[in-house]
């Protein structure tokens, strides 16, 4: 009798194990890699989406836009993520048609560690470019002091921090510097990786934020959410209209308002230095990169469902995490684009 009961228990255990294995294999794993800029928001999206659809799981590696572009081109991931749109040459180099799906917009902020000056620094575009060119080297330089009357700026050397990896955040920041400073445009230019005239490198938005937090008298650039998360101050920047503007959801959205009127069908557009007195000048879209023709039908179906979810429910999660949701007109355009994924 005991033997019979034991056998029955073993049989039940075996059935349960097989069932569990079947359940585990039914979960589709979708792999992605790329931008650190939207990583705080994407982490939230992937965990929330997994609650809504238990049959799918996302694995995202925050390695920088350069890495994301490489991996999606090599097809070692199911989607890439980048804050730099791909050039015609990069699109031609991909083994299939890659689509840019804008997800949200973010502000690249200039953050600093200035003992005794907890917040409130103002910088104009010319001075910022000259700091990164190595031409303004002291915090109390008269050119910085001019815009910061009443602020006790220290007579200390400025320690410049930049990204060491291929980065969409760098692409947005150098695109801005190239537009406001002719010398920068000629000597350094714009891109995910540039030859920096001065400074220390940090890997990812996380690395730059870490350097600023731990090293006094530094200046660097990170996505707004990283400055906020690390309790770092950020400068007000002078925009194209000549107004000093703080980075915020409102000033990020104001930057997009003008550009959206000229939105190309492939969404490859820069949002830096847009007109309007309320517009923050260093803003960018961040994109997911997906193939129009999906090799794996099951993964492709899940990816399309997730992208549709990101356009509706995902957008509502953007502002609390300091990203600006897409304008309604862009959401409608993107929903049509998602339908073209096969």
XYZ file of C-alpha atoms in Angstrom:
342
model
C 0.000 0.000 0.000
C 2.774 2.421 1.042
C 4.665 1.509 -2.171
C 1.534 2.278 -4.243
C 1.119 5.698 -2.542
C 4.847 6.441 -3.113
C 4.480 5.543 -6.807
C 1.395 7.783 -7.102
C 3.284 10.710 -5.492
C 6.240 10.154 -7.845
C 3.905 10.121 -10.835
C 2.242 13.373 -9.669
C 5.645 14.991 -9.083
C 6.713 13.979 -12.589
C 3.542 15.459 -14.117
C 4.096 18.700 -12.136
C 7.720 18.877 -13.260
C 6.796 18.339 -16.897
C 4.037 20.980 -16.557
C 6.477 23.470 -15.022
C 9.016 22.787 -17.754
C 6.291 23.348 -20.351
C 5.338 26.627 -18.677
C 8.970 27.769 -18.539
C 9.519 26.991 -22.206
C 6.286 28.846 -23.077
C 7.841 32.091 -21.796
C 9.340 33.997 -24.726
C 12.621 35.760 -23.949
C 13.236 38.957 -25.933
C 16.784 40.309 -25.806
C 17.715 43.940 -26.298
C 20.777 46.130 -25.804
C 21.847 49.731 -26.137
C 21.202 53.190 -24.734
C 21.790 53.983 -21.053
C 19.837 57.274 -21.509
C 16.335 55.641 -21.266
C 17.423 52.697 -19.070
C 15.604 53.793 -15.868
C 12.331 54.055 -17.816
C 12.854 50.891 -19.893
C 13.507 48.883 -16.695
C 10.130 50.056 -15.399
C 8.414 49.295 -18.721
C 9.821 45.772 -18.962
C 8.875 44.855 -15.395
C 5.345 46.328 -15.746
C 4.811 44.653 -19.119
C 5.878 41.279 -17.703
C 2.996 41.609 -15.193
C 0.531 42.332 -18.024
C 1.800 39.506 -20.247
C 3.293 36.637 -18.278
C 4.245 34.736 -21.451
C 7.087 37.127 -22.276
C 10.226 38.363 -20.548
C 12.602 41.143 -21.604
C 16.338 41.030 -21.022
C 17.908 44.468 -21.660
C 21.634 45.248 -21.468
C 22.337 48.949 -20.842
C 25.639 49.179 -22.763
C 25.377 52.497 -24.632
C 23.861 53.382 -28.013
C 27.019 52.392 -29.921
C 26.813 48.865 -28.516
C 23.080 48.666 -29.253
C 23.601 49.661 -32.901
C 26.404 47.071 -33.276
C 24.345 44.279 -31.729
C 21.139 44.862 -33.698
C 23.196 45.144 -36.922
C 24.885 41.829 -36.077
C 21.436 40.394 -35.157
C 22.669 39.144 -31.775
C 19.668 40.866 -30.095
C 15.971 41.178 -30.979
C 15.988 44.980 -30.704
C 18.554 47.721 -30.286
C 18.171 51.023 -28.429
C 19.827 54.292 -29.355
C 19.582 58.034 -28.700
C 21.471 58.592 -31.967
C 19.606 57.903 -35.172
C 21.420 55.726 -37.682
C 23.091 57.301 -40.710
C 22.206 56.177 -44.245
C 25.483 54.206 -44.319
C 24.657 52.452 -41.019
C 21.175 51.553 -42.288
C 22.681 50.180 -45.523
C 25.110 48.067 -43.468
C 22.259 46.255 -41.683
C 21.197 42.849 -43.079
C 17.548 43.967 -43.350
C 15.389 47.081 -43.143
C 15.753 48.636 -39.682
C 12.943 50.817 -38.360
C 13.412 53.645 -35.824
C 10.632 53.652 -33.208
C 10.801 56.819 -31.049
C 9.759 55.955 -27.489
C 10.167 59.147 -25.378
C 12.203 62.345 -25.260
C 14.812 63.264 -22.694
C 16.950 66.233 -21.698
C 20.741 66.011 -21.531
C 21.710 68.126 -18.540
C 25.001 69.749 -17.598
C 25.711 68.637 -14.049
C 28.503 69.670 -11.703
C 30.065 69.207 -8.269
C 30.892 72.622 -6.839
C 31.446 72.643 -3.060
C 29.717 75.681 -1.556
C 27.541 76.197 -4.665
C 24.778 73.594 -4.342
C 22.679 74.773 -7.305
C 21.674 77.610 -9.602
C 24.617 77.836 -12.037
C 23.822 79.422 -15.416
C 25.854 78.695 -18.544
C 25.611 80.115 -22.033
C 26.363 77.936 -25.047
C 29.649 79.669 -25.917
C 31.067 79.186 -22.420
C 29.977 75.542 -22.271
C 31.693 74.832 -25.604
C 34.844 76.622 -24.398
C 34.913 74.549 -21.185
C 34.802 71.354 -23.281
C 37.410 72.781 -25.698
C 39.719 73.366 -22.711
C 39.712 77.144 -23.242
C 37.873 78.006 -20.003
C 39.746 76.192 -17.256
C 38.772 77.865 -13.957
C 35.388 77.992 -12.261
C 35.747 81.708 -11.484
C 36.586 82.660 -15.099
C 35.002 86.102 -15.761
C 33.005 84.626 -18.665
C 31.201 82.224 -16.285
C 31.007 84.835 -13.487
C 29.227 87.277 -15.865
C 26.126 85.061 -15.986
C 26.298 84.177 -12.281
C 26.271 87.498 -10.428
C 26.316 87.057 -6.645
C 27.499 83.421 -6.845
C 30.812 82.815 -5.077
C 32.613 80.777 -7.755
C 35.818 79.081 -6.541
C 39.228 79.764 -8.130
C 39.615 76.035 -8.839
C 40.416 74.186 -12.066
C 37.378 72.745 -13.889
C 37.607 68.939 -14.212
C 35.760 68.001 -17.406
C 33.990 64.605 -17.552
C 32.656 62.986 -20.740
C 31.532 59.559 -21.902
C 34.195 56.980 -22.704
C 31.865 54.644 -24.659
C 29.936 55.101 -27.915
C 26.941 57.032 -26.676
C 23.697 58.551 -27.918
C 23.842 61.015 -25.009
C 27.211 62.160 -26.429
C 25.641 62.346 -29.895
C 22.920 64.729 -28.601
C 25.415 66.806 -26.566
C 27.989 67.154 -29.379
C 25.219 67.863 -31.917
C 24.261 70.794 -29.674
C 27.861 72.029 -29.253
C 28.441 71.786 -33.027
C 25.377 73.938 -33.668
C 26.367 76.706 -31.241
C 30.160 76.863 -31.662
C 31.936 76.982 -35.040
C 35.304 75.953 -33.563
C 33.746 72.880 -31.933
C 32.014 71.957 -35.206
C 35.312 72.218 -37.110
C 37.727 70.665 -34.588
C 35.616 68.020 -32.830
C 32.241 67.655 -34.544
C 29.336 65.472 -33.495
C 28.738 61.754 -33.073
C 28.400 58.901 -30.607
C 32.203 58.920 -30.143
C 34.401 61.992 -30.644
C 38.034 62.883 -29.935
C 37.603 64.911 -26.751
C 40.024 67.866 -26.420
C 40.113 67.535 -22.579
C 38.663 65.547 -19.709
C 38.095 62.211 -17.988
C 35.915 59.433 -19.385
C 33.048 57.653 -17.631
C 31.219 54.561 -18.946
C 27.504 55.082 -19.450
C 25.308 57.779 -17.942
C 25.897 55.876 -14.685
C 29.689 56.264 -14.974
C 29.587 60.011 -15.655
C 27.086 60.603 -12.812
C 29.358 58.571 -10.483
C 32.436 60.632 -11.427
C 30.599 63.920 -10.801
C 29.177 62.737 -7.486
C 32.544 61.654 -6.068
C 34.917 64.267 -7.555
C 34.716 67.953 -6.517
C 35.006 70.710 -9.184
C 33.822 68.416 -12.003
C 31.405 69.198 -14.829
C 29.706 66.601 -17.035
C 26.586 65.745 -19.016
C 23.979 63.078 -18.244
C 20.313 62.367 -18.940
C 18.058 64.297 -16.524
C 16.839 61.163 -14.664
C 20.448 60.253 -13.717
C 21.140 63.721 -12.261
C 17.889 63.552 -10.294
C 18.518 59.980 -9.095
C 22.029 60.896 -7.885
C 20.833 64.199 -6.311
C 23.170 66.152 -8.605
C 22.534 69.810 -9.486
C 22.159 70.852 -13.121
C 22.807 74.141 -14.890
C 20.268 76.393 -16.593
C 21.388 76.748 -20.214
C 20.843 79.738 -22.480
C 18.621 78.707 -25.379
C 18.337 79.982 -28.954
C 15.900 82.714 -27.814
C 18.512 83.994 -25.311
C 16.650 82.750 -22.224
C 18.255 80.676 -19.437
C 16.104 77.548 -19.147
C 16.137 74.742 -16.597
C 15.724 71.197 -17.897
C 12.249 69.809 -17.150
C 9.439 67.815 -18.775
C 7.847 71.117 -19.841
C 11.010 72.589 -21.410
C 11.801 69.229 -23.097
C 8.300 69.101 -24.612
C 8.641 72.750 -25.713
C 11.784 71.784 -27.644
C 9.891 69.043 -29.460
C 6.891 71.228 -30.349
C 8.689 73.073 -33.178
C 10.453 69.998 -34.561
C 7.329 67.816 -34.627
C 5.833 70.001 -37.383
C 8.647 68.750 -39.649
C 8.708 65.126 -38.464
C 10.102 62.879 -41.231
C 8.454 59.506 -41.900
C 11.524 57.648 -40.547
C 11.678 59.796 -37.345
C 15.359 60.646 -37.856
C 15.346 64.199 -36.512
C 17.448 66.262 -34.086
C 15.698 68.205 -31.313
C 18.691 70.302 -30.184
C 18.665 74.104 -30.087
C 15.029 74.460 -31.141
C 13.379 77.914 -31.274
C 11.015 79.142 -28.554
C 11.698 80.931 -25.279
C 10.550 77.929 -23.191
C 12.615 75.323 -25.093
C 15.509 73.624 -23.300
C 18.329 73.436 -25.874
C 19.796 69.929 -25.341
C 16.970 67.477 -26.001
C 16.714 64.251 -27.979
C 14.411 61.419 -28.919
C 15.444 57.933 -27.947
C 14.594 55.136 -30.388
C 14.125 51.375 -30.407
C 15.644 49.768 -33.506
C 13.700 46.805 -34.885
C 13.739 44.896 -38.160
C 10.722 45.333 -40.429
C 10.863 41.611 -41.220
C 11.036 39.589 -38.012
C 12.898 36.269 -38.281
C 11.121 34.646 -35.321
C 7.303 34.973 -35.698
C 6.605 34.367 -31.961
C 9.149 36.966 -30.814
C 8.022 39.382 -33.537
C 4.383 39.123 -32.394
C 5.356 39.801 -28.755
C 7.612 42.700 -29.771
C 4.793 44.350 -31.766
C 2.384 43.906 -28.836
C 4.939 45.486 -26.485
C 5.551 48.452 -28.846
C 1.797 49.127 -29.025
C 1.638 48.961 -25.203
C 4.596 51.390 -24.955
C 2.728 53.906 -27.126
C -0.308 53.908 -24.822
C 0.336 52.687 -21.263
C 4.120 53.185 -21.393
C 3.778 56.892 -22.253
C 1.902 57.510 -18.987
C 4.929 56.263 -17.008
C 7.381 58.652 -18.716
C 6.826 61.982 -16.903
C 7.082 60.625 -13.320
C 10.529 59.298 -14.329
C 11.559 62.667 -15.868
C 11.178 61.725 -19.526
C 8.821 63.665 -21.791
C 6.107 61.543 -23.409
C 5.792 61.655 -27.191
C 3.469 64.311 -28.629
C 0.052 62.842 -29.566
C 0.658 63.399 -33.304
C 3.915 61.392 -33.108
C 2.215 58.546 -31.189
C -0.352 58.255 -34.035
C 2.433 58.172 -36.640
C 4.365 55.518 -34.689
C 1.275 53.318 -34.290
C 0.970 53.234 -38.092
C 4.683 52.390 -38.419
C 4.353 49.493 -35.935
C 1.692 47.970 -38.227
C 4.323 47.647 -40.990
C 6.407 45.189 -38.926
C 6.014 41.738 -40.491
